[in-house]
Amino acid sequence: MRYRPISPDALAAELTERVDALTHRRRIAVAIDGAAGTGPLAEALTGPLKLLGRAALHVPAAGFLRPASLRFEHGKQNPDARYTDWLDSGGLRREVLDPLADDGSGEVLPALWDAERDRATRLPRVPVPERGVVLVDGEFLLGAGLAFDFVVHLWLSPGALRRRVSDEWALPAYERYENEVDPSALADVVVRVDDPRHPAIYEP
């Protein structure tokens, strides 16, 4: 596999340019998928997109986790549950992605569930204007049929995954995702982030 080294600033600029070139729909949904570093990259794109006249909204997938009674039904450190049961993909689809469709309302819910307090956020919906971009970041976003227009996958080597993921018990979940979904094959851009200060873009 060949990777092109790139600085974090240049990576954000390159991804911003590619997202800005997407004009096939009235509103664009972007996924930043990975086990670590997804939030900072999503934030790094919002400002530059706004400077280009594209309204940009960052929506962390962590705001769409299922209630604790469902997430922890098989224990708080069950890797299979982490992989299949934590993310409310139906809620993410209903409250974020469906409204972005050309026949959708254009009004997005930025978070559905407060996992810390284990209750609904009750946040107001945010209108996304035409040419707007919503950046959804988090883990295990691919392979569930979620309708993203552009996908960036942040890839970690097995050694880096062990170093950078704080929940060591969850490592089998990431290994299962890699084997079953092969997110690198589904993504538009794959970025190796073993060292977040020195990312590299995969070039086939």
PDB file of C-alpha atoms in Angstrom:
ATOM      1  CA  MET A   1       0.000   0.000   0.000  1.00  0.00           C
ATOM      2  CA  ARG A   2       1.314   3.422  -0.955  1.00  0.00           C
ATOM      3  CA  TYR A   3       0.716   6.430   1.256  1.00  0.00           C
ATOM      4  CA  ARG A   4       1.423  10.077   0.490  1.00  0.00           C
ATOM      5  CA  PRO A   5       2.613  12.016   3.555  1.00  0.00           C
ATOM      6  CA  ILE A   6       0.734  15.241   4.163  1.00  0.00           C
ATOM      7  CA  SER A   7       0.542  17.819   6.931  1.00  0.00           C
ATOM      8  CA  PRO A   8      -2.676  18.104   8.967  1.00  0.00           C
ATOM      9  CA  ASP A   9      -3.350  21.573   7.537  1.00  0.00           C
ATOM     10  CA  ALA A  10      -2.798  20.390   3.967  1.00  0.00           C
ATOM     11  CA  LEU A  11      -5.026  17.382   4.610  1.00  0.00           C
ATOM     12  CA  ALA A  12      -7.847  19.628   5.792  1.00  0.00           C
ATOM     13  CA  ALA A  13      -7.381  21.883   2.762  1.00  0.00           C
ATOM     14  CA  GLU A  14      -7.395  18.948   0.327  1.00  0.00           C
ATOM     15  CA  LEU A  15     -10.491  17.384   1.852  1.00  0.00           C
ATOM     16  CA  THR A  16     -12.253  20.754   1.934  1.00  0.00           C
ATOM     17  CA  GLU A  17     -11.591  21.153  -1.784  1.00  0.00           C
ATOM     18  CA  ARG A  18     -12.957  17.707  -2.556  1.00  0.00           C
ATOM     19  CA  VAL A  19     -16.083  18.229  -0.461  1.00  0.00           C
ATOM     20  CA  ASP A  20     -16.689  21.647  -1.997  1.00  0.00           C
ATOM     21  CA  ALA A  21     -16.609  20.035  -5.449  1.00  0.00           C
ATOM     22  CA  LEU A  22     -19.649  17.905  -4.549  1.00  0.00           C
ATOM     23  CA  THR A  23     -22.629  19.608  -6.140  1.00  0.00           C
ATOM     24  CA  HIS A  24     -24.803  16.642  -7.179  1.00  0.00           C
ATOM     25  CA  ARG A  25     -27.264  17.189  -4.330  1.00  0.00           C
ATOM     26  CA  ARG A  26     -28.798  20.217  -2.619  1.00  0.00           C
ATOM     27  CA  ARG A  27     -27.150  19.266   0.684  1.00  0.00           C
ATOM     28  CA  ILE A  28     -24.141  17.049   1.305  1.00  0.00           C
ATOM     29  CA  ALA A  29     -23.530  14.438   4.024  1.00  0.00           C
ATOM     30  CA  VAL A  30     -19.897  13.619   4.826  1.00  0.00           C
ATOM     31  CA  ALA A  31     -18.709  10.802   7.087  1.00  0.00           C
ATOM     32  CA  ILE A  32     -15.431  10.963   8.993  1.00  0.00           C
ATOM     33  CA  ASP A  33     -15.100   7.352  10.106  1.00  0.00           C
ATOM     34  CA  GLY A  34     -12.481   5.854  12.391  1.00  0.00           C
ATOM     35  CA  ALA A  35     -11.469   4.680  15.836  1.00  0.00           C
ATOM     36  CA  ALA A  36      -9.627   7.901  16.757  1.00  0.00           C
ATOM     37  CA  GLY A  37      -9.198  11.476  15.586  1.00  0.00           C
ATOM     38  CA  THR A  38     -12.488  11.836  13.741  1.00  0.00           C
ATOM     39  CA  GLY A  39     -13.825  14.812  15.715  1.00  0.00           C
ATOM     40  CA  PRO A  40     -10.782  17.070  15.275  1.00  0.00           C
ATOM     41  CA  LEU A  41     -10.735  16.422  11.532  1.00  0.00           C
ATOM     42  CA  ALA A  42     -14.437  17.203  11.193  1.00  0.00           C
ATOM     43  CA  GLU A  43     -13.888  20.442  13.098  1.00  0.00           C
ATOM     44  CA  ALA A  44     -10.897  21.273  10.878  1.00  0.00           C
ATOM     45  CA  LEU A  45     -13.161  21.165   7.818  1.00  0.00           C
ATOM     46  CA  THR A  46     -16.062  23.254   9.091  1.00  0.00           C
ATOM     47  CA  GLY A  47     -14.281  26.615   9.102  1.00  0.00           C
ATOM     48  CA  PRO A  48     -12.735  26.342   5.604  1.00  0.00           C
ATOM     49  CA  LEU A  49     -16.035  25.141   4.152  1.00  0.00           C
ATOM     50  CA  LYS A  50     -17.810  28.163   5.603  1.00  0.00           C
ATOM     51  CA  LEU A  51     -15.193  30.442   4.051  1.00  0.00           C
ATOM     52  CA  LEU A  52     -16.132  28.909   0.694  1.00  0.00           C
ATOM     53  CA  GLY A  53     -19.763  29.792   1.269  1.00  0.00           C
ATOM     54  CA  ARG A  54     -20.816  26.286   2.311  1.00  0.00           C
ATOM     55  CA  ALA A  55     -22.758  26.230   5.568  1.00  0.00           C
ATOM     56  CA  ALA A  56     -21.110  23.444   7.574  1.00  0.00           C
ATOM     57  CA  LEU A  57     -22.473  21.601  10.607  1.00  0.00           C
ATOM     58  CA  HIS A  58     -20.474  19.091  12.665  1.00  0.00           C
ATOM     59  CA  VAL A  59     -22.637  16.275  14.048  1.00  0.00           C
ATOM     60  CA  PRO A  60     -20.762  13.789  16.283  1.00  0.00           C
ATOM     61  CA  ALA A  61     -22.177  10.271  16.066  1.00  0.00           C
ATOM     62  CA  ALA A  62     -21.634  10.102  19.844  1.00  0.00           C
ATOM     63  CA  GLY A  63     -24.842  12.125  20.102  1.00  0.00           C
ATOM     64  CA  PHE A  64     -26.703   9.189  18.564  1.00  0.00           C
ATOM     65  CA  LEU A  65     -25.850   6.397  20.959  1.00  0.00           C
ATOM     66  CA  ARG A  66     -28.610   4.145  22.238  1.00  0.00           C
ATOM     67  CA  PRO A  67     -29.786   4.394  25.870  1.00  0.00           C
ATOM     68  CA  ALA A  68     -27.589   2.674  28.446  1.00  0.00           C
ATOM     69  CA  SER A  69     -30.186  -0.062  29.001  1.00  0.00           C
ATOM     70  CA  LEU A  70     -29.640  -1.167  25.395  1.00  0.00           C
ATOM     71  CA  ARG A  71     -25.919  -0.430  25.061  1.00  0.00           C
ATOM     72  CA  PHE A  72     -25.004  -2.278  28.240  1.00  0.00           C
ATOM     73  CA  GLU A  73     -27.533  -5.102  28.054  1.00  0.00           C
ATOM     74  CA  HIS A  74     -24.640  -7.572  27.731  1.00  0.00           C
ATOM     75  CA  GLY A  75     -22.248  -5.681  30.005  1.00  0.00           C
ATOM     76  CA  LYS A  76     -20.355  -2.404  29.784  1.00  0.00           C
ATOM     77  CA  GLN A  77     -17.294  -3.966  28.173  1.00  0.00           C
ATOM     78  CA  ASN A  78     -18.762  -6.244  25.533  1.00  0.00           C
ATOM     79  CA  PRO A  79     -16.952  -5.705  22.203  1.00  0.00           C
ATOM     80  CA  ASP A  80     -19.728  -7.301  20.134  1.00  0.00           C
ATOM     81  CA  ALA A  81     -22.289  -4.947  21.673  1.00  0.00           C
ATOM     82  CA  ARG A  82     -19.961  -1.997  21.051  1.00  0.00           C
ATOM     83  CA  TYR A  83     -19.894  -2.970  17.393  1.00  0.00           C
ATOM     84  CA  THR A  84     -23.569  -3.752  16.797  1.00  0.00           C
ATOM     85  CA  ASP A  85     -25.636  -2.145  19.574  1.00  0.00           C
ATOM     86  CA  TRP A  86     -24.139   1.176  20.643  1.00  0.00           C
ATOM     87  CA  LEU A  87     -24.834   3.402  17.649  1.00  0.00           C
ATOM     88  CA  ASP A  88     -28.456   4.263  16.933  1.00  0.00           C
ATOM     89  CA  SER A  89     -28.014   4.130  13.174  1.00  0.00           C
ATOM     90  CA  GLY A  90     -31.779   4.368  12.675  1.00  0.00           C
ATOM     91  CA  GLY A  91     -31.914   7.592  14.657  1.00  0.00           C
ATOM     92  CA  LEU A  92     -28.923   8.993  12.775  1.00  0.00           C
ATOM     93  CA  ARG A  93     -30.601   8.167   9.490  1.00  0.00           C
ATOM     94  CA  ARG A  94     -33.973   9.569  10.513  1.00  0.00           C
ATOM     95  CA  GLU A  95     -32.797  12.758  12.230  1.00  0.00           C
ATOM     96  CA  VAL A  96     -29.737  13.703  10.144  1.00  0.00           C
ATOM     97  CA  LEU A  97     -29.402  11.937   6.818  1.00  0.00           C
ATOM     98  CA  ASP A  98     -33.017  11.717   5.645  1.00  0.00           C
ATOM     99  CA  PRO A  99     -33.611  15.466   6.153  1.00  0.00           C
ATOM    100  CA  LEU A 100     -30.617  16.149   3.877  1.00  0.00           C
ATOM    101  CA  ALA A 101     -32.233  14.338   0.954  1.00  0.00           C
ATOM    102  CA  ASP A 102     -33.404  16.540  -1.908  1.00  0.00           C
ATOM    103  CA  ASP A 103     -36.991  15.937  -0.815  1.00  0.00           C
ATOM    104  CA  GLY A 104     -36.146  16.203   2.898  1.00  0.00           C
ATOM    105  CA  SER A 105     -36.966  19.000   5.310  1.00  0.00           C
ATOM    106  CA  GLY A 106     -33.362  20.261   5.511  1.00  0.00           C
ATOM    107  CA  GLU A 107     -33.696  20.469   9.306  1.00  0.00           C
ATOM    108  CA  VAL A 108     -31.154  18.348  11.182  1.00  0.00           C
ATOM    109  CA  LEU A 109     -31.096  17.273  14.812  1.00  0.00           C
ATOM    110  CA  PRO A 110     -27.471  17.788  15.979  1.00  0.00           C
ATOM    111  CA  ALA A 111     -27.781  15.196  18.787  1.00  0.00           C
ATOM    112  CA  LEU A 112     -30.505  12.818  19.898  1.00  0.00           C
ATOM    113  CA  TRP A 113     -29.219  11.264  23.127  1.00  0.00           C
ATOM    114  CA  ASP A 114     -26.992  12.537  25.935  1.00  0.00           C
ATOM    115  CA  ALA A 115     -25.035   9.388  26.810  1.00  0.00           C
ATOM    116  CA  GLU A 116     -23.554  10.859  29.995  1.00  0.00           C
ATOM    117  CA  ARG A 117     -26.906  11.780  31.486  1.00  0.00           C
ATOM    118  CA  ASP A 118     -28.653   8.924  29.668  1.00  0.00           C
ATOM    119  CA  ARG A 119     -31.565  11.000  28.482  1.00  0.00           C
ATOM    120  CA  ALA A 120     -32.810  12.734  25.351  1.00  0.00           C
ATOM    121  CA  THR A 121     -31.015  15.955  24.493  1.00  0.00           C
ATOM    122  CA  ARG A 122     -34.172  17.805  23.417  1.00  0.00           C
ATOM    123  CA  LEU A 123     -32.089  20.077  21.208  1.00  0.00           C
ATOM    124  CA  PRO A 124     -33.757  22.214  18.543  1.00  0.00           C
ATOM    125  CA  ARG A 125     -33.364  21.250  14.918  1.00  0.00           C
ATOM    126  CA  VAL A 126     -30.835  23.153  12.834  1.00  0.00           C
ATOM    127  CA  PRO A 127     -31.807  24.243   9.305  1.00  0.00           C
ATOM    128  CA  VAL A 128     -29.199  23.344   6.686  1.00  0.00           C
ATOM    129  CA  PRO A 129     -29.450  25.625   3.642  1.00  0.00           C
ATOM    130  CA  GLU A 130     -28.858  24.561   0.080  1.00  0.00           C
ATOM    131  CA  ARG A 131     -25.175  23.781  -0.579  1.00  0.00           C
ATOM    132  CA  GLY A 132     -24.817  23.069   3.128  1.00  0.00           C
ATOM    133  CA  VAL A 133     -22.564  20.281   4.377  1.00  0.00           C
ATOM    134  CA  VAL A 134     -23.111  18.087   7.434  1.00  0.00           C
ATOM    135  CA  LEU A 135     -20.019  16.305   8.756  1.00  0.00           C
ATOM    136  CA  VAL A 136     -20.798  13.208  10.815  1.00  0.00           C
ATOM    137  CA  ASP A 137     -17.848  11.770  12.713  1.00  0.00           C
ATOM    138  CA  GLY A 138     -17.496   8.595  14.722  1.00  0.00           C
ATOM    139  CA  GLU A 139     -16.796   4.881  14.696  1.00  0.00           C
ATOM    140  CA  PHE A 140     -18.459   2.064  12.737  1.00  0.00           C
ATOM    141  CA  LEU A 141     -20.298   4.424  10.381  1.00  0.00           C
ATOM    142  CA  LEU A 142     -19.908   2.245   7.293  1.00  0.00           C
ATOM    143  CA  GLY A 143     -21.600  -0.986   6.329  1.00  0.00           C
ATOM    144  CA  ALA A 144     -24.965  -0.082   7.871  1.00  0.00           C
ATOM    145  CA  GLY A 145     -26.497   1.458   4.747  1.00  0.00           C
ATOM    146  CA  LEU A 146     -26.166   5.063   5.900  1.00  0.00           C
ATOM    147  CA  ALA A 147     -26.415   7.423   2.932  1.00  0.00           C
ATOM    148  CA  PHE A 148     -23.245   9.498   2.881  1.00  0.00           C
ATOM    149  CA  ASP A 149     -22.133  11.435  -0.183  1.00  0.00           C
ATOM    150  CA  PHE A 150     -18.457  11.387   0.749  1.00  0.00           C
ATOM    151  CA  VAL A 151     -16.553   9.187   3.194  1.00  0.00           C
ATOM    152  CA  VAL A 152     -13.160   9.681   4.829  1.00  0.00           C
ATOM    153  CA  HIS A 153     -11.834   6.686   6.748  1.00  0.00           C
ATOM    154  CA  LEU A 154      -9.063   7.252   9.280  1.00  0.00           C
ATOM    155  CA  TRP A 155      -7.058   4.031   9.271  1.00  0.00           C
ATOM    156  CA  LEU A 156      -4.823   2.819  12.086  1.00  0.00           C
ATOM    157  CA  SER A 157      -2.342  -0.019  11.875  1.00  0.00           C
ATOM    158  CA  PRO A 158      -2.960  -2.769  14.463  1.00  0.00           C
ATOM    159  CA  GLY A 159      -0.115  -1.496  16.656  1.00  0.00           C
ATOM    160  CA  ALA A 160      -1.322   2.116  16.499  1.00  0.00           C
ATOM    161  CA  LEU A 161      -4.880   0.991  17.211  1.00  0.00           C
ATOM    162  CA  ARG A 162      -3.731  -0.603  20.452  1.00  0.00           C
ATOM    163  CA  ARG A 163      -1.807   2.539  21.398  1.00  0.00           C
ATOM    164  CA  ARG A 164      -4.444   5.115  20.544  1.00  0.00           C
ATOM    165  CA  VAL A 165      -7.689   3.460  21.638  1.00  0.00           C
ATOM    166  CA  SER A 166      -8.206   3.902  25.371  1.00  0.00           C
ATOM    167  CA  ASP A 167     -10.830   1.149  25.659  1.00  0.00           C
ATOM    168  CA  GLU A 168      -8.578  -1.862  25.223  1.00  0.00           C
ATOM    169  CA  TRP A 169     -11.521  -4.201  25.721  1.00  0.00           C
ATOM    170  CA  ALA A 170     -13.085  -2.809  22.524  1.00  0.00           C
ATOM    171  CA  LEU A 171     -10.182  -3.842  20.251  1.00  0.00           C
ATOM    172  CA  PRO A 172     -12.018  -6.970  18.996  1.00  0.00           C
ATOM    173  CA  ALA A 173     -14.853  -4.710  17.805  1.00  0.00           C
ATOM    174  CA  TYR A 174     -12.480  -2.713  15.613  1.00  0.00           C
ATOM    175  CA  GLU A 175     -10.901  -5.903  14.305  1.00  0.00           C
ATOM    176  CA  ARG A 176     -14.336  -7.262  13.450  1.00  0.00           C
ATOM    177  CA  TYR A 177     -15.223  -4.012  11.649  1.00  0.00           C
ATOM    178  CA  GLU A 178     -12.034  -4.197   9.621  1.00  0.00           C
ATOM    179  CA  ASN A 179     -12.642  -7.817   8.641  1.00  0.00           C
ATOM    180  CA  GLU A 180     -16.387  -7.705   8.017  1.00  0.00           C
ATOM    181  CA  VAL A 181     -16.871  -4.249   6.520  1.00  0.00           C
ATOM    182  CA  ASP A 182     -13.415  -3.391   5.117  1.00  0.00           C
ATOM    183  CA  PRO A 183     -14.056   0.362   5.539  1.00  0.00           C
ATOM    184  CA  SER A 184     -11.009   1.300   3.480  1.00  0.00           C
ATOM    185  CA  ALA A 185     -12.645  -0.291   0.433  1.00  0.00           C
ATOM    186  CA  LEU A 186     -15.835   1.737   0.948  1.00  0.00           C
ATOM    187  CA  ALA A 187     -14.259   5.117   1.661  1.00  0.00           C
ATOM    188  CA  ASP A 188     -13.580   7.840  -0.901  1.00  0.00           C
ATOM    189  CA  VAL A 189     -10.407   8.808   0.966  1.00  0.00           C
ATOM    190  CA  VAL A 190      -8.326   6.686   3.343  1.00  0.00           C
ATOM    191  CA  VAL A 191      -5.935   8.490   5.675  1.00  0.00           C
ATOM    192  CA  ARG A 192      -3.375   6.678   7.792  1.00  0.00           C
ATOM    193  CA  VAL A 193      -3.252   8.351  11.195  1.00  0.00           C
ATOM    194  CA  ASP A 194      -0.854   6.214  13.228  1.00  0.00           C
ATOM    195  CA  ASP A 195       0.685   9.543  14.248  1.00  0.00           C
ATOM    196  CA  PRO A 196      -1.967  12.271  13.997  1.00  0.00           C
ATOM    197  CA  ARG A 197       0.761  14.861  13.563  1.00  0.00           C
ATOM    198  CA  HIS A 198       1.939  13.100  10.398  1.00  0.00           C
ATOM    199  CA  PRO A 199      -1.049  11.723   8.446  1.00  0.00           C
ATOM    200  CA  ALA A 200      -0.719  10.097   5.045  1.00  0.00           C
ATOM    201  CA  ILE A 201      -3.274   9.633   2.267  1.00  0.00           C
ATOM    202  CA  TYR A 202      -3.622   6.214   0.673  1.00  0.00           C
ATOM    203  CA  GLU A 203      -3.022   6.290  -3.064  1.00  0.00           C
ATOM    204  CA  PRO A 204      -3.996   3.077  -4.913  1.00  0.00           C
TER     205      PRO A 204
END
